[in-house]
Coordinates of C-alpha atoms in Angstrom, one line a residue:
Chain V
M203 CA 3.7 -234.0 45.3
I204 CA 3.4 -234.0 49.2
L205 CA 7.3 -232.9 49.7
T206 CA 6.5 -230.1 47.1
I207 CA 3.8 -228.5 48.8
A208 CA 5.6 -228.9 52.1
A209 CA 8.6 -227.3 50.7
K210 CA 6.7 -224.6 49.2
E211 CA 5.0 -224.1 52.7
L212 CA 8.4 -223.9 54.6
R213 CA 9.6 -221.3 52.4
A214 CA 6.5 -219.2 52.6
L215 CA 7.2 -219.3 56.5
F216 CA 10.6 -218.6 56.2
N217 CA 9.8 -215.7 53.9
T218 CA 8.0 -214.2 56.6
P219 CA 9.7 -212.7 59.7
L220 CA 6.8 -214.4 61.7
A221 CA 9.0 -217.5 61.7
W222 CA 11.8 -216.2 62.7
I223 CA 10.6 -214.3 65.4
V224 CA 9.0 -217.3 66.7
L225 CA 12.0 -219.1 66.8
A226 CA 14.0 -216.5 68.4
V227 CA 11.1 -215.5 71.0
V228 CA 10.6 -218.9 71.8
Q229 CA 14.3 -219.8 72.1
V230 CA 14.9 -216.6 74.5
I231 CA 11.9 -217.9 76.7
L232 CA 13.1 -221.3 77.0
A233 CA 16.4 -220.6 77.6
W234 CA 15.5 -218.0 80.5
M235 CA 13.7 -221.0 81.9
F236 CA 16.4 -223.2 81.5
L237 CA 18.9 -221.2 83.3
V238 CA 16.3 -220.5 86.1
R239 CA 16.0 -224.3 86.7
L240 CA 19.4 -224.9 86.2
D241 CA 20.1 -222.3 89.0
G242 CA 17.7 -224.1 91.4
Y243 CA 19.5 -227.3 90.7
I244 CA 22.9 -226.3 91.4
E245 CA 21.5 -224.6 94.6
L246 CA 19.6 -228.0 95.8
Q247 CA 22.5 -230.2 94.7
P248 CA 24.2 -230.6 98.0
Q249 CA 21.4 -231.7 99.3
L250 CA 19.5 -233.9 97.0
G251 CA 22.6 -235.9 96.7
Q252 CA 22.2 -237.1 99.9
Y253 CA 19.3 -239.2 98.9
P254 CA 19.5 -242.5 97.1
N255 CA 17.2 -241.8 94.3
S256 CA 17.0 -238.1 94.0
P257 CA 15.6 -236.5 90.7
G258 CA 18.8 -236.2 88.1
V259 CA 19.7 -233.4 86.1
T260 CA 17.3 -234.4 83.3
E261 CA 14.4 -234.9 85.5
F262 CA 15.1 -231.9 87.4
I263 CA 15.6 -229.8 84.5
V264 CA 14.9 -231.0 80.9
A265 CA 11.2 -231.9 81.4
P266 CA 9.9 -228.8 83.5
V267 CA 11.6 -227.2 80.5
F268 CA 10.0 -229.1 77.9
G269 CA 6.3 -228.4 80.0
S270 CA 6.7 -224.9 79.6
A271 CA 7.5 -225.4 75.7
T272 CA 4.0 -227.1 75.2
V273 CA 2.1 -224.0 77.0
I274 CA 4.2 -221.8 75.1
L275 CA 3.5 -223.7 71.7
L276 CA -0.3 -223.8 72.6
M277 CA -0.2 -220.3 72.0
I278 CA 2.1 -220.2 68.9
V279 CA 0.9 -222.9 66.9
P280 CA -2.3 -221.1 65.7
L281 CA -0.7 -218.3 64.8
L282 CA 1.5 -220.4 62.2
A283 CA -1.0 -222.6 61.4
M284 CA -3.7 -220.0 60.8
R285 CA -2.2 -219.0 57.6
L286 CA -2.1 -222.5 55.9
I287 CA -5.2 -222.7 54.3
A288 CA -7.1 -219.3 55.1
E289 CA -4.8 -217.2 53.6
E290 CA -4.5 -219.0 50.6
R291 CA -8.0 -218.3 50.1
R292 CA -8.2 -214.9 51.0
N293 CA -5.1 -214.2 48.8
Q294 CA -7.0 -216.9 46.0
T295 CA -3.7 -218.8 45.9
L296 CA -6.1 -221.8 47.0
T297 CA -6.9 -222.2 43.2
F298 CA -3.4 -222.5 42.4
L299 CA -3.0 -225.5 44.3
V300 CA -6.4 -227.2 43.5
S301 CA -6.1 -226.8 39.8
A302 CA -2.7 -228.3 40.0
P303 CA -3.0 -232.3 39.3
V304 CA -2.7 -233.0 43.1
S305 CA -5.7 -234.3 45.5
A306 CA -6.8 -232.3 48.5
A307 CA -5.3 -235.1 50.8
H308 CA -2.1 -234.3 49.1
I309 CA -2.7 -230.4 49.8
V310 CA -3.1 -231.0 53.4
L311 CA -0.8 -233.8 54.2
G312 CA 2.0 -231.5 52.3
K313 CA 0.8 -228.1 54.8
F314 CA 1.1 -230.4 57.7
L315 CA 4.3 -231.6 56.9
G316 CA 5.6 -228.5 56.3
L317 CA 4.6 -227.0 59.9
L318 CA 5.8 -230.3 61.5
V319 CA 9.4 -229.8 60.1
F320 CA 9.0 -226.2 61.6
L321 CA 8.0 -227.8 64.8
L322 CA 10.9 -230.5 64.6
V323 CA 13.3 -227.2 64.4
V324 CA 11.7 -226.2 67.6
S325 CA 12.3 -229.6 69.2
G326 CA 15.9 -229.8 67.9
L327 CA 17.0 -226.2 69.5
M328 CA 15.2 -227.2 72.6
A329 CA 16.8 -230.8 72.6
A330 CA 20.5 -229.1 71.7
M331 CA 19.9 -226.7 74.7
S332 CA 19.1 -230.0 77.2
V333 CA 22.2 -231.8 75.2
A334 CA 24.5 -228.9 76.7
L335 CA 23.6 -230.5 80.1
V336 CA 26.3 -233.3 79.5
A337 CA 29.1 -230.6 79.7
G338 CA 28.5 -230.2 83.3
G339 CA 26.7 -234.2 84.8
K340 CA 25.3 -237.1 83.3
L341 CA 22.3 -237.0 81.4
D342 CA 19.4 -239.4 81.1
W343 CA 19.2 -239.9 77.3
G344 CA 15.9 -242.5 77.9
L345 CA 14.0 -239.4 79.6
L346 CA 15.0 -236.9 77.1
V347 CA 14.0 -238.7 74.3
V348 CA 10.2 -239.6 75.5
N349 CA 10.3 -235.8 76.1
L350 CA 10.9 -235.1 72.5
V351 CA 8.5 -237.7 71.3
G352 CA 5.8 -236.8 73.6
F353 CA 6.6 -232.8 72.3
V354 CA 6.7 -233.8 69.1
L355 CA 3.3 -235.7 69.0
L356 CA 1.8 -232.9 71.0
T357 CA 2.7 -230.3 68.9
G358 CA 1.8 -232.0 65.8
A359 CA -1.7 -232.3 67.4
F360 CA -1.8 -228.8 67.6
A361 CA -0.9 -228.5 64.2
A362 CA -3.4 -230.8 62.7
V363 CA -6.6 -228.8 64.9
G364 CA -4.8 -225.4 63.5
L365 CA -5.0 -226.6 60.1
Y366 CA -8.5 -227.9 60.1
L367 CA -9.7 -224.5 61.7
S368 CA -7.8 -222.6 59.0
S369 CA -9.4 -224.6 56.2
L370 CA -12.9 -223.5 57.5
T371 CA -12.5 -219.6 56.9
S372 CA -10.9 -217.0 54.7
N373 CA -9.7 -215.1 57.8
P374 CA -6.7 -215.8 59.2
V375 CA -7.1 -214.5 62.4
V376 CA -10.3 -216.1 62.9
A377 CA -8.6 -219.7 62.5
A378 CA -5.7 -218.3 65.2
V379 CA -8.4 -217.5 67.5
A380 CA -10.6 -220.8 67.1
T381 CA -7.3 -222.6 66.9
L382 CA -6.3 -221.3 70.5
A383 CA -9.8 -221.4 72.2
S384 CA -9.8 -224.8 71.2
L385 CA -6.5 -226.2 72.0
L386 CA -6.7 -224.4 75.3
I387 CA -10.4 -226.4 76.0
L388 CA -8.8 -229.5 75.0
W389 CA -5.4 -229.1 77.5
I390 CA -7.7 -227.8 80.6
V391 CA -10.8 -229.7 79.9
N392 CA -10.2 -232.4 82.7
M393 CA -9.7 -230.1 85.3
G394 CA -12.8 -230.4 87.1
A395 CA -13.1 -234.1 86.5
S396 CA -12.3 -236.1 89.9
D397 CA -13.0 -239.7 88.2
P398 CA -10.2 -240.7 86.5
A399 CA -11.8 -243.3 84.3
S400 CA -14.0 -240.2 82.7
L401 CA -14.6 -239.0 79.3
L402 CA -13.1 -235.8 80.0
H403 CA -9.5 -237.1 80.5
L404 CA -9.7 -239.4 77.7
I405 CA -9.9 -236.0 75.5
S406 CA -7.6 -233.9 77.3
L407 CA -4.1 -233.1 76.1
M408 CA -2.5 -232.5 79.3
K409 CA -3.7 -236.0 80.5
H410 CA -1.9 -237.7 77.8
Y411 CA 1.2 -235.7 77.6
E412 CA 1.8 -236.2 81.4
N413 CA 3.2 -239.7 80.8
F414 CA 5.9 -238.5 78.3
A415 CA 6.6 -235.9 80.8
K416 CA 7.5 -238.6 83.5
G417 CA 9.4 -241.0 80.6
V418 CA 6.8 -243.4 80.4
I419 CA 5.8 -244.1 76.4
H420 CA 2.3 -245.6 76.8
T421 CA 0.9 -247.0 73.7
G422 CA -2.4 -245.7 74.8
D423 CA -1.1 -241.9 74.6
V424 CA 0.9 -242.2 71.4
A425 CA -2.3 -243.5 69.5
F426 CA -4.6 -241.0 70.6
F427 CA -2.1 -238.2 69.3
L428 CA -1.6 -240.1 66.0
M429 CA -5.7 -240.6 66.2
L430 CA -6.5 -236.8 66.7
I431 CA -3.8 -235.7 64.0
A432 CA -5.0 -238.2 61.5
L433 CA -8.8 -237.3 62.7
F434 CA -8.3 -233.4 62.0
L435 CA -6.2 -234.0 58.5
W436 CA -9.1 -236.2 57.0
L437 CA -11.8 -233.4 58.0
A438 CA -9.5 -230.5 56.7
A439 CA -9.0 -232.5 53.0
R440 CA -12.7 -233.2 53.5
R441 CA -13.6 -229.5 53.9
L442 CA -11.3 -229.0 51.0
D443 CA -12.9 -231.2 48.9
R444 CA -16.4 -229.7 49.7
D445 CA -15.5 -226.6 48.4
R446 CA -15.5 -228.1 45.1
L447 CA -19.7 -229.0 45.5
S448 CA -20.7 -225.7 46.6
T449 CA -19.6 -222.0 46.1
Chain R
M157 CA -25.4 -223.2 34.7
R158 CA -27.8 -225.2 32.5
E159 CA -27.4 -227.4 29.4
V160 CA -24.1 -225.6 29.0
S161 CA -21.8 -227.8 26.2
L162 CA -18.6 -226.8 24.9
T163 CA -16.2 -228.7 22.7
L164 CA -12.9 -227.6 21.7
A165 CA -10.3 -228.9 19.4
R166 CA -6.3 -228.3 19.3
G167 CA -5.2 -225.4 17.7
E168 CA -8.5 -223.3 18.1
V169 CA -9.4 -220.4 20.3
L170 CA -12.8 -220.5 21.8
G171 CA -13.9 -217.1 23.2
L172 CA -16.5 -217.0 26.2
L173 CA -18.7 -214.0 26.3
G174 CA -21.3 -213.1 28.7
P175 CA -22.6 -209.9 30.7
N176 CA -21.2 -210.1 34.3
G177 CA -23.0 -213.2 36.3
A178 CA -23.6 -214.6 33.2
G179 CA -21.7 -218.1 34.4
K180 CA -18.4 -217.5 32.4
T181 CA -16.1 -218.0 35.3
T182 CA -18.5 -221.0 36.8
T183 CA -17.9 -222.9 33.6
M184 CA -14.2 -222.0 34.0
Q185 CA -14.1 -223.3 37.1
M186 CA -15.9 -226.7 36.2
I187 CA -13.8 -227.2 33.7
T188 CA -10.5 -226.8 35.9
G189 CA -11.9 -229.0 38.5
N190 CA -12.2 -226.1 40.8
L191 CA -16.3 -226.7 41.0
A192 CA -18.0 -230.1 40.6
P193 CA -20.8 -229.9 38.3
S194 CA -23.8 -231.7 39.7
A195 CA -24.6 -233.3 36.6
G196 CA -22.8 -233.6 32.9
E197 CA -19.5 -234.6 32.4
I198 CA -16.3 -232.9 31.6
R199 CA -13.7 -234.7 29.4
V200 CA -9.7 -233.2 28.7
C201 CA -8.2 -235.5 25.9
G202 CA -10.8 -238.2 26.5
I203 CA -10.0 -238.4 30.0
D204 CA -13.0 -237.6 32.5
L205 CA -12.4 -234.8 35.0
L206 CA -14.7 -236.4 37.8
D207 CA -13.6 -239.8 37.4
H208 CA -9.9 -239.2 37.1
P209 CA -9.1 -235.5 38.1
I210 CA -5.2 -235.9 38.8
Q211 CA -4.9 -237.1 35.2
A212 CA -7.0 -234.8 33.8
K213 CA -5.9 -231.7 35.7
A214 CA -2.2 -232.4 34.3
R215 CA -3.5 -231.7 31.1
I216 CA -5.0 -228.0 31.9
G217 CA -3.5 -224.7 32.5
Y218 CA -5.3 -222.5 34.2
L219 CA -5.3 -218.6 34.7
P220 CA -8.1 -217.3 36.9
E221 CA -9.3 -214.1 37.0
T222 CA -7.4 -213.2 40.0
P223 CA -3.9 -214.6 39.1
P224 CA -3.1 -216.7 41.9
L225 CA 0.7 -215.8 43.0
Y226 CA 2.5 -216.3 45.9
R227 CA 3.8 -212.4 46.2
D228 CA 6.8 -213.6 48.5
L229 CA 8.2 -215.8 45.8
T230 CA 10.4 -214.9 43.0
V231 CA 9.2 -215.4 39.4
D232 CA 11.6 -218.2 39.1
E233 CA 10.5 -219.9 42.2
Y234 CA 6.8 -219.5 41.2
L235 CA 7.0 -220.9 37.9
R236 CA 9.4 -223.8 39.3
L237 CA 6.6 -224.9 41.9
A238 CA 4.1 -224.5 38.8
A239 CA 6.0 -226.5 37.2
R240 CA 6.8 -229.2 40.1
L241 CA 3.1 -229.2 40.8
H242 CA 1.7 -230.3 37.2
R243 CA 4.3 -233.1 37.0
V244 CA 7.0 -231.8 35.0
P245 CA 9.9 -234.2 34.9
K246 CA 13.0 -233.2 37.2
A247 CA 15.2 -233.5 34.1
R248 CA 13.0 -230.8 31.8
L249 CA 12.4 -228.7 34.8
A250 CA 14.8 -225.8 34.0
D251 CA 14.1 -225.8 30.4
A252 CA 10.0 -225.6 30.7
V253 CA 10.9 -222.4 33.3
I254 CA 13.1 -220.5 31.1
R255 CA 10.4 -221.4 28.2
A256 CA 7.7 -220.2 29.8
R257 CA 9.5 -216.9 30.9
R258 CA 10.4 -216.3 27.4
R259 CA 7.3 -216.9 26.0
C260 CA 5.6 -214.3 28.3
G261 CA 8.4 -211.5 28.2
L262 CA 9.7 -212.3 31.3
S263 CA 13.2 -213.5 30.7
D264 CA 14.5 -210.1 32.8
M265 CA 12.1 -210.8 35.7
A266 CA 13.5 -213.8 36.6
Q267 CA 14.8 -212.9 40.2
R268 CA 12.2 -210.4 40.8
V269 CA 10.1 -210.7 43.9
I270 CA 6.5 -211.1 42.2
G271 CA 4.7 -208.8 44.7
T272 CA 7.1 -206.2 43.9
L273 CA 6.1 -206.2 39.9
S274 CA 3.6 -204.3 38.3
K275 CA 0.0 -205.7 37.3
G276 CA 1.0 -206.1 33.6
Y277 CA 3.9 -208.3 34.8
Q278 CA 2.1 -210.2 37.4
Q279 CA -0.8 -210.8 34.9
R280 CA 1.9 -212.3 32.6
V281 CA 3.4 -214.6 35.6
G282 CA 0.0 -215.8 35.9
L283 CA -0.4 -216.5 32.4
A284 CA 3.5 -218.4 32.6
Q285 CA 2.1 -220.6 35.3
A286 CA -0.8 -221.6 33.2
I287 CA 1.7 -222.8 30.1
V288 CA 4.8 -224.0 32.0
H289 CA 3.7 -227.7 31.9
D290 CA 2.8 -227.2 28.1
P291 CA -0.9 -228.2 28.8
D292 CA -3.1 -229.2 26.1
L293 CA -5.7 -226.8 27.3
V294 CA -5.4 -223.7 28.4
V295 CA -8.1 -222.0 30.1
L296 CA -7.9 -217.8 30.9
D297 CA -10.4 -216.1 32.7
E298 CA -10.3 -212.7 31.4
P299 CA -6.6 -212.2 31.0
T300 CA -6.3 -209.0 29.5
V301 CA -8.2 -207.2 32.1
G302 CA -6.2 -204.1 33.9
L303 CA -3.6 -204.0 31.7
D304 CA -2.7 -201.1 29.5
P305 CA -3.1 -201.1 25.4
N306 CA 0.4 -202.3 24.8
Q307 CA -0.2 -205.0 27.2
I308 CA -3.5 -206.3 25.9
R309 CA -1.9 -206.4 22.2
E310 CA 1.0 -208.4 23.7
I311 CA -1.0 -210.7 25.4
R312 CA -3.3 -211.1 22.6
T313 CA -0.4 -212.1 20.3
L314 CA 0.7 -214.6 22.7
I315 CA -3.0 -216.3 22.9
R316 CA -2.7 -216.4 19.3
E317 CA 0.5 -218.2 19.4
L318 CA -0.7 -220.7 22.2
A319 CA -3.1 -221.7 19.9
T320 CA -1.0 -223.1 17.3
D321 CA -0.2 -226.2 19.7
H322 CA -2.8 -225.9 22.3
A323 CA -6.5 -225.3 22.9
V324 CA -7.6 -222.4 24.5
I325 CA -10.8 -221.3 25.9
L326 CA -11.0 -217.5 26.8
S327 CA -13.3 -215.5 28.7
T328 CA -13.7 -211.7 28.2
H329 CA -16.1 -209.3 28.2
I330 CA -14.0 -207.0 25.8
L331 CA -15.8 -207.9 22.4
P332 CA -13.1 -206.3 20.0
E333 CA -10.7 -209.0 21.9
V334 CA -12.8 -211.9 21.1
E335 CA -13.0 -210.5 17.2
S336 CA -9.4 -210.6 17.1
V337 CA -8.3 -213.2 19.2
C338 CA -10.7 -216.4 18.9
D339 CA -11.9 -218.7 16.2
R340 CA -15.4 -219.4 17.8
V341 CA -17.4 -217.5 20.0
Q342 CA -20.4 -218.9 23.0
I343 CA -22.2 -216.5 24.2
L344 CA -23.4 -217.1 27.7
H345 CA -26.5 -215.3 29.4
Q346 CA -28.0 -216.2 32.9
G347 CA -26.3 -219.9 32.9
E348 CA -27.3 -220.7 29.3
V349 CA -25.3 -220.7 26.0
V350 CA -27.3 -218.8 23.6
Y351 CA -25.3 -218.3 21.0
T352 CA -22.3 -220.6 19.7
D353 CA -20.7 -220.1 16.4
T354 CA -17.4 -219.1 14.4
I355 CA -16.5 -215.5 14.3
A356 CA -16.9 -215.9 10.2
A357 CA -20.5 -217.1 10.8
L358 CA -21.2 -214.4 13.5
K359 CA -21.0 -211.6 10.7
Q360 CA -24.0 -213.1 8.5
F361 CA -26.2 -213.0 11.8
R362 CA -29.2 -211.6 12.6
G363 CA -31.3 -212.6 9.8
G364 CA -31.9 -209.0 7.7
H365 CA -28.9 -207.3 6.4
A366 CA -29.0 -203.2 5.9
L367 CA -27.8 -200.4 3.8
T368 CA -27.0 -196.8 5.6
V369 CA -28.3 -194.0 3.0
A370 CA -28.2 -190.4 2.8
F371 CA -29.4 -187.9 0.2
R372 CA -29.1 -184.2 -0.2
R373 CA -32.9 -184.1 -1.2
A374 CA -34.3 -186.9 0.5
P375 CA -37.6 -188.4 -0.7
D376 CA -40.4 -189.5 1.9
P377 CA -39.9 -192.8 3.6
D378 CA -42.6 -194.6 1.6
T379 CA -41.2 -193.2 -1.6
L380 CA -38.2 -195.0 -0.8
R381 CA -40.0 -198.4 0.4
A382 CA -41.2 -199.0 -3.0
V383 CA -37.7 -198.9 -4.5
P384 CA -37.2 -202.8 -5.7
G385 CA -35.5 -205.0 -3.1
V386 CA -36.1 -202.9 -0.1
S387 CA -37.9 -204.5 2.5
G388 CA -38.1 -201.8 5.3
V389 CA -36.8 -198.3 6.0
E390 CA -35.7 -196.8 9.2
A391 CA -35.7 -192.8 9.2
L392 CA -32.2 -192.0 11.2
S393 CA -32.8 -188.3 10.8
T394 CA -34.7 -185.9 8.1
H395 CA -32.1 -187.0 4.9
R396 CA -30.4 -190.4 6.5
F397 CA -32.5 -193.7 6.4
R398 CA -31.3 -197.3 7.2
L399 CA -32.9 -199.7 4.5
L400 CA -33.5 -203.1 5.5
H401 CA -33.4 -206.0 2.8
E402 CA -33.6 -209.7 2.8
P403 CA -30.2 -211.7 2.5
G404 CA -28.8 -211.7 -0.6
A405 CA -30.9 -209.0 -2.4
D406 CA -28.7 -206.4 -2.2
P407 CA -30.7 -203.3 -3.1
A408 CA -27.4 -200.8 -3.4
E409 CA -27.8 -200.7 -7.4
T410 CA -31.6 -200.0 -7.5
V411 CA -31.0 -197.5 -5.0
V412 CA -28.6 -195.4 -6.8
K413 CA -30.7 -196.0 -9.8
A414 CA -33.6 -194.4 -8.1
S415 CA -31.7 -191.7 -6.9
V416 CA -30.4 -190.6 -10.0
A417 CA -33.8 -190.8 -12.0
Q418 CA -35.5 -188.8 -9.5
D419 CA -32.7 -186.4 -8.4
W420 CA -32.6 -187.2 -4.6
G421 CA -28.8 -186.3 -4.6
L422 CA -27.3 -189.6 -2.9
I423 CA -24.0 -188.6 -0.9
E424 CA -23.8 -191.9 1.4
L425 CA -24.6 -195.3 0.7
S426 CA -22.8 -198.0 3.0
P427 CA -23.7 -201.7 4.2
V428 CA -24.2 -202.0 7.6
E429 CA -22.0 -204.7 9.2
T430 CA -23.2 -206.9 12.0
T431 CA -20.9 -206.1 15.1
L432 CA -20.6 -208.8 17.6
E433 CA -21.6 -205.9 20.3
E434 CA -24.8 -205.9 18.5
V435 CA -25.4 -209.7 18.9
F436 CA -24.1 -209.6 22.3
V437 CA -26.5 -206.8 23.2
H438 CA -29.4 -208.3 21.1
L439 CA -29.1 -212.1 22.9
T440 CA -28.0 -210.6 26.4
Q441 CA -31.0 -207.8 26.5
N442 CA -33.5 -210.2 25.6
D443 CA -35.3 -212.1 28.6
E444 CA -36.2 -214.8 26.6
P445 CA -33.2 -216.6 25.3
V446 CA -32.7 -216.7 21.3
G447 CA -31.8 -219.8 19.5
T448 CA -28.8 -220.2 17.3
P449 CA -29.2 -219.2 13.8

C-alpha cells in the first residue's frame, strides 16, 4: 500500500513540469559550482602539492558542492512538498485516499517515500557528477559516501517538515512559505548562540550537517535527523486522522 | 446529526433525500470512514467500521459529491490505482479495470487523460472508481448532478444494474430520480431522519386521499360536502374542487351519481396521487419533525 501511494506520488510529480524543471535547474546550478571549484582546484594544485596533508580533490570540490546543494534544496523541497497533502485537500482528492482501505500512516509514509525517491534522484545525479572526478585524480570514496548520507538525511528532514506543514492547510502556497520559513529558522537558529552546549545548537540543522560535510558520521547527528523525520511524519499522520473527528 | 439509523440489504437501493444542509453528505462521510461519529456504530457486512476501518473500507465504494479524480492521470492509470489501493489481487487487476470501464461506458476512453474529459465522463470515471474493486456497498453522493438528461438516464440504468449484486446508498435532491431508482427512501431534515419507508408505501402516506373534480354547473361546496363519503372540500376555482375522503372510502361513485341526479355536469374526476415531492415538502418545511406513519 505504501509503495502504491509512493508510486502515485512520483508519477504525479513527474507528470508536472515542476519536477523536471527542478531537476534541470538544480543540476545546472550545481554543475556551475562544481566547475568553479574545479577551476579553483586546478589553479591551486601546484601549491597544494607541496604540503603533506593538503586537501584532496574530494575535500576541495565535492564537500563544498554538497554544501551549496543543501541550501538550494532548502528552497526547493518546500515547493515539492507543498502539494503533497494541501493540493489533494484543495482538489478534494484526499477523499479518494481516505476512503480507500489504508490508514493515515500509510498515506503519510507513501507520500514521504515518493518525495524521498525524488530526492534520491537528485543525490544520485550529484554523486555521478562527483564520480566523474575519478577521470582526473583520486577520489576519497568514504568522504563522498558520508556526504551523500548526510545530504539524504538532511533533505529527508526537509521533506518531513514540508509534508507536515502541507497537512495543515488546503493552500499549497501557504504550506510552501511556512515550510521555507521553518526550515530557514531551523537552519540558522544557532547563529547567535556562542555556548556550544546551547539548546539552539541542538536543534540547528546546519550544526548537525557540518559533521557529515567533514566526513564524520556521528550517531547523534544520524539519530537527530531520523527523529526529526519520524516526529514530523507522526504529526502529519495524526493531523490526517484528526480530520475525521471534526469538519 | 441525531439518531440517524440506516440498514441496507444486498440488492437494495436506498435513497437519501433532504434539503441542502440536511446532513446527507455528512451521513455518507460517516459511512465511508471520512468522518468519525461522536457516538454510535457503523457496520459493513458485520465488520465494525470504527474498530476495523481497513477491512470495512475494503468493502465500500464511495463516489463523493466532487469526484476525487487525479486530472493528470489517464482513465486506466487512475482505475488501476483505485483497484490497487482497494487491494484487488494483482492477478485480477487488469480484469477489474476492464470490467469497471465497460460497465460505466468508458471502453473507448482508456488512454484519455482525465482532465480532458467532459463532466459527464468524469462523473463516470468517478463511478468506475467506486465499483472497480467490486464492493459490497456502493455509496453515491449525488451521482447525476451536472449531467445532461441522456447521461442521467444512463447512470440511473447503471445504478439499477449495480443493485443486482451490490447494496447501493444514493443521495440526491432530484425527486423523480428517487422514484425511478430506489427501493426505499429516507428523508433527512436538520440532521434527523423524518421519514423512512419503501417507495410503494410512500404513495400511501399522508393520511387522507383526495379526488379532483370539475363541474360545468358547479354546486356550492356545502352541497358537495353532503355527498356520502366526502369528508372535506377545497375549492380550487369556481368550478373545480378537491374532495378529501377517508382512506379506503372512495366516493367517486357517489359523486357521479349525485352529479347525474342534480345535473351538475361533471367534466373531470381524477384521484390525486401523493407525489414524493409533496411528502418531501410536507416533511421538510414543517419545523417540528413528523413521525413516520
